[in-house]
Amino acid sequence: MVKLGQQFGLHPLTVEGIMDDATSQDMMEQIDGYALVMYRTTTDMTAETAFSIVVGSGWILSFHTSAAQMHIDRVLDRLQKHSTELHGSSFVVYTLIYEITDWLTMTTTQIKHDVVQIDNIVMTQVPEEHTGMLQNMELLGWRTLGIQRLQLGKPDVVWRVAHVLGSSDELEHYFRDLAALGSLHAV
């Protein structure tokens, strides 16, 4: 990783931040000749993982755990299906951020559905059967809090990315819509 950082002119603290998967917040920073985007996600609705994107002039690097590869696969599929006119590095960053934000939105929707389903079951059971359902509801509550924490800083990061990387009016419009989506779907 150090050699890769040297090859692309990454600051040593950038390399250190990328290698530390315990990054606790989303962020976007401009550093000498490149932009660093740290965007947290979840892969199994319980564990957080950092997703790092480094964008330079004519290149883009992404770093993530193997569990987060699903996001890359979906982005590659999406890029292959769409017109090539917007496929600059800014559009790739937009697509990565959109994929992660959409995943968190779908996860939130699933959790809400699970809570309603469990709530309906609990209301029809006798009190002795409530223990298992209450434990499931507690787990869903923790998952909900985790997803909510992941979503807190996302609109601000998307706005910063749009300002720095929004190279066209259309692309800037996409980023604005994404920031609105992130703020509207907070749990």
Short mmCIF file of C-alpha atoms in Angstrom, two decimals:
data_model
loop_
_atom_site.label_atom_id
_atom_site.label_comp_id
_atom_site.label_asym_id
_atom_site.label_seq_id
_atom_site.Cartn_x
_atom_site.Cartn_y
_atom_site.Cartn_z
CA MET A 1 0.00 0.00 0.00
CA VAL A 2 2.88 2.35 0.77
CA LYS A 3 4.34 1.77 -2.71
CA LEU A 4 0.94 2.42 -4.31
CA GLY A 5 0.66 5.62 -2.29
CA GLN A 6 4.10 6.72 -3.47
CA GLN A 7 3.24 5.87 -7.09
CA PHE A 8 0.15 8.10 -7.00
CA GLY A 9 1.67 10.81 -4.78
CA LEU A 10 -0.60 10.16 -1.80
CA HIS A 11 0.26 11.81 1.49
CA PRO A 12 1.38 9.28 4.16
CA LEU A 13 -1.60 10.25 6.36
CA THR A 14 -3.92 9.47 3.44
CA VAL A 15 -2.39 5.99 3.16
CA GLU A 16 -2.65 5.53 6.93
CA GLY A 17 -6.30 6.62 6.93
CA ILE A 18 -7.16 4.24 4.09
CA MET A 19 -5.50 1.32 5.85
CA ASP A 20 -7.37 2.04 9.10
CA ASP A 21 -10.81 0.53 8.51
CA ALA A 22 -11.97 1.97 11.84
CA THR A 23 -12.57 5.41 10.32
CA SER A 24 -15.40 6.75 12.40
CA GLN A 25 -16.83 9.40 10.11
CA ASP A 26 -17.52 10.21 6.50
CA MET A 27 -15.30 12.90 5.05
CA MET A 28 -14.08 14.55 1.90
CA GLU A 29 -10.75 16.35 1.74
CA GLN A 30 -8.79 18.00 -1.02
CA ILE A 31 -5.11 17.21 -0.72
CA ASP A 32 -2.27 18.26 -3.05
CA GLY A 33 -3.54 17.16 -6.47
CA TYR A 34 -6.23 14.71 -5.40
CA ALA A 35 -9.44 14.36 -3.41
CA LEU A 36 -10.01 11.76 -0.69
CA VAL A 37 -13.54 10.57 0.07
CA MET A 38 -14.15 8.29 3.06
CA TYR A 39 -17.68 6.92 2.97
CA ARG A 40 -18.78 4.32 5.52
CA THR A 41 -21.15 1.52 4.67
CA THR A 42 -22.37 -1.80 5.97
CA THR A 43 -22.33 -5.13 4.22
CA ASP A 44 -24.35 -7.40 6.46
CA MET A 45 -26.53 -4.88 8.31
CA THR A 46 -24.43 -5.20 11.47
CA ALA A 47 -20.76 -4.43 10.73
CA GLU A 48 -19.48 -1.09 9.45
CA THR A 49 -16.71 -0.82 6.91
CA ALA A 50 -14.95 2.17 5.42
CA PHE A 51 -14.98 2.73 1.68
CA SER A 52 -12.17 5.02 0.53
CA ILE A 53 -12.10 6.74 -2.85
CA VAL A 54 -9.11 8.75 -4.07
CA VAL A 55 -9.63 10.87 -7.19
CA GLY A 56 -6.79 12.46 -9.09
CA SER A 57 -6.50 14.03 -12.50
CA GLY A 58 -7.54 11.23 -14.85
CA TRP A 59 -7.47 8.43 -12.27
CA ILE A 60 -9.50 6.98 -9.43
CA LEU A 61 -8.60 4.46 -6.72
CA SER A 62 -11.03 2.74 -4.38
CA PHE A 63 -10.17 0.80 -1.26
CA HIS A 64 -12.57 -1.41 0.65
CA THR A 65 -12.85 -4.72 2.45
CA SER A 66 -13.64 -7.81 0.42
CA ALA A 67 -17.13 -7.81 1.93
CA ALA A 68 -17.79 -4.42 0.29
CA GLN A 69 -16.90 -5.78 -3.17
CA MET A 70 -20.63 -6.06 -3.84
CA HIS A 71 -20.73 -2.26 -4.16
CA ILE A 72 -17.95 -2.27 -6.77
CA ASP A 73 -19.66 -5.07 -8.71
CA ARG A 74 -22.94 -3.14 -8.80
CA VAL A 75 -21.17 0.05 -9.88
CA LEU A 76 -19.32 -1.72 -12.69
CA ASP A 77 -22.59 -3.26 -13.86
CA ARG A 78 -24.30 0.14 -13.78
CA LEU A 79 -21.48 1.87 -15.65
CA GLN A 80 -21.58 -0.78 -18.39
CA LYS A 81 -25.33 -0.31 -18.85
CA HIS A 82 -25.29 3.51 -19.10
CA SER A 83 -24.11 5.95 -21.70
CA THR A 84 -20.38 6.56 -21.75
CA GLU A 85 -20.66 10.34 -22.06
CA LEU A 86 -20.50 10.91 -18.28
CA HIS A 87 -17.94 8.23 -17.43
CA GLY A 88 -15.25 10.54 -16.08
CA SER A 89 -13.82 10.02 -12.62
CA SER A 90 -16.45 12.36 -11.12
CA PHE A 91 -19.26 10.21 -12.48
CA VAL A 92 -17.60 7.05 -11.14
CA VAL A 93 -17.37 8.66 -7.67
CA TYR A 94 -21.01 9.71 -7.94
CA THR A 95 -21.99 6.15 -8.88
CA LEU A 96 -20.03 4.65 -5.96
CA ILE A 97 -21.57 7.07 -3.47
CA TYR A 98 -25.03 6.53 -4.95
CA GLU A 99 -24.65 2.74 -4.64
CA ILE A 100 -23.66 2.94 -0.97
CA THR A 101 -26.40 5.46 -0.15
CA ASP A 102 -28.98 3.36 -1.99
CA TRP A 103 -27.81 0.23 -0.12
CA LEU A 104 -28.26 2.01 3.22
CA THR A 105 -31.73 3.20 2.14
CA MET A 106 -32.76 -0.34 1.16
CA THR A 107 -31.36 -1.67 4.45
CA THR A 108 -33.35 0.91 6.41
CA THR A 109 -36.51 -0.02 4.52
CA GLN A 110 -35.91 -3.72 5.28
CA ILE A 111 -35.40 -2.99 8.97
CA LYS A 112 -38.62 -0.97 9.12
CA HIS A 113 -40.46 -3.85 7.43
CA ASP A 114 -38.96 -6.36 9.91
CA VAL A 115 -39.98 -4.21 12.89
CA VAL A 116 -43.58 -3.97 11.69
CA GLN A 117 -43.69 -7.72 11.05
CA ILE A 118 -42.30 -8.57 14.49
CA ASP A 119 -44.60 -6.03 16.13
CA ASN A 120 -47.61 -7.71 14.50
CA ILE A 121 -46.47 -11.14 15.67
CA VAL A 122 -45.82 -9.94 19.25
CA MET A 123 -49.31 -8.47 19.48
CA THR A 124 -50.89 -11.83 18.63
CA GLN A 125 -48.78 -13.94 21.01
CA VAL A 126 -49.36 -14.81 24.61
CA PRO A 127 -46.93 -13.10 27.05
CA GLU A 128 -44.77 -16.24 27.54
CA GLU A 129 -43.86 -16.22 23.82
CA HIS A 130 -42.74 -12.55 23.80
CA THR A 131 -39.14 -13.15 24.92
CA GLY A 132 -37.78 -14.28 21.54
CA MET A 133 -39.61 -11.58 19.65
CA LEU A 134 -38.46 -8.90 22.08
CA GLN A 135 -34.86 -10.03 21.57
CA ASN A 136 -35.35 -9.75 17.80
CA MET A 137 -36.79 -6.27 18.23
CA GLU A 138 -33.78 -5.28 20.34
CA LEU A 139 -31.44 -6.52 17.58
CA LEU A 140 -33.41 -4.52 15.01
CA GLY A 141 -33.18 -1.48 17.25
CA TRP A 142 -29.38 -1.77 17.36
CA ARG A 143 -29.25 -2.25 13.59
CA THR A 144 -31.43 0.83 13.13
CA LEU A 145 -29.15 2.92 15.35
CA GLY A 146 -26.11 1.70 13.41
CA ILE A 147 -27.67 2.60 10.06
CA GLN A 148 -28.76 5.98 11.40
CA ARG A 149 -25.22 6.70 12.58
CA LEU A 150 -23.88 5.75 9.15
CA GLN A 151 -26.26 8.17 7.44
CA LEU A 152 -25.61 11.23 9.61
CA GLY A 153 -22.70 12.81 7.73
CA LYS A 154 -23.50 11.63 4.23
CA PRO A 155 -25.37 14.70 2.86
CA ASP A 156 -22.51 17.02 3.89
CA VAL A 157 -19.91 14.80 2.23
CA VAL A 158 -21.99 14.55 -0.95
CA TRP A 159 -22.35 18.35 -1.08
CA ARG A 160 -18.57 18.76 -0.73
CA VAL A 161 -17.91 16.14 -3.41
CA ALA A 162 -20.40 17.89 -5.72
CA HIS A 163 -18.67 21.21 -5.18
CA VAL A 164 -15.18 19.83 -5.79
CA LEU A 165 -15.84 17.16 -8.43
CA GLY A 166 -19.09 18.29 -10.07
CA SER A 167 -17.51 18.93 -13.46
CA SER A 168 -20.74 19.50 -15.37
CA ASP A 169 -24.17 20.95 -14.64
CA GLU A 170 -25.78 17.55 -15.17
CA LEU A 171 -23.33 15.80 -12.83
CA GLU A 172 -23.72 18.51 -10.19
CA HIS A 173 -27.49 17.98 -10.45
CA TYR A 174 -26.97 14.23 -9.80
CA PHE A 175 -24.91 15.00 -6.68
CA ARG A 176 -27.55 17.45 -5.37
CA ASP A 177 -30.25 14.81 -5.81
CA LEU A 178 -28.07 12.29 -3.99
CA ALA A 179 -27.49 14.67 -1.06
CA ALA A 180 -31.25 15.19 -0.81
CA LEU A 181 -31.82 11.41 -0.92
CA GLY A 182 -29.34 10.88 1.92
CA SER A 183 -30.96 13.48 4.14
CA LEU A 184 -34.53 12.36 3.40
CA HIS A 185 -33.89 8.70 4.20
CA ALA A 186 -32.34 9.13 7.61
CA VAL A 187 -33.97 6.71 10.02
#
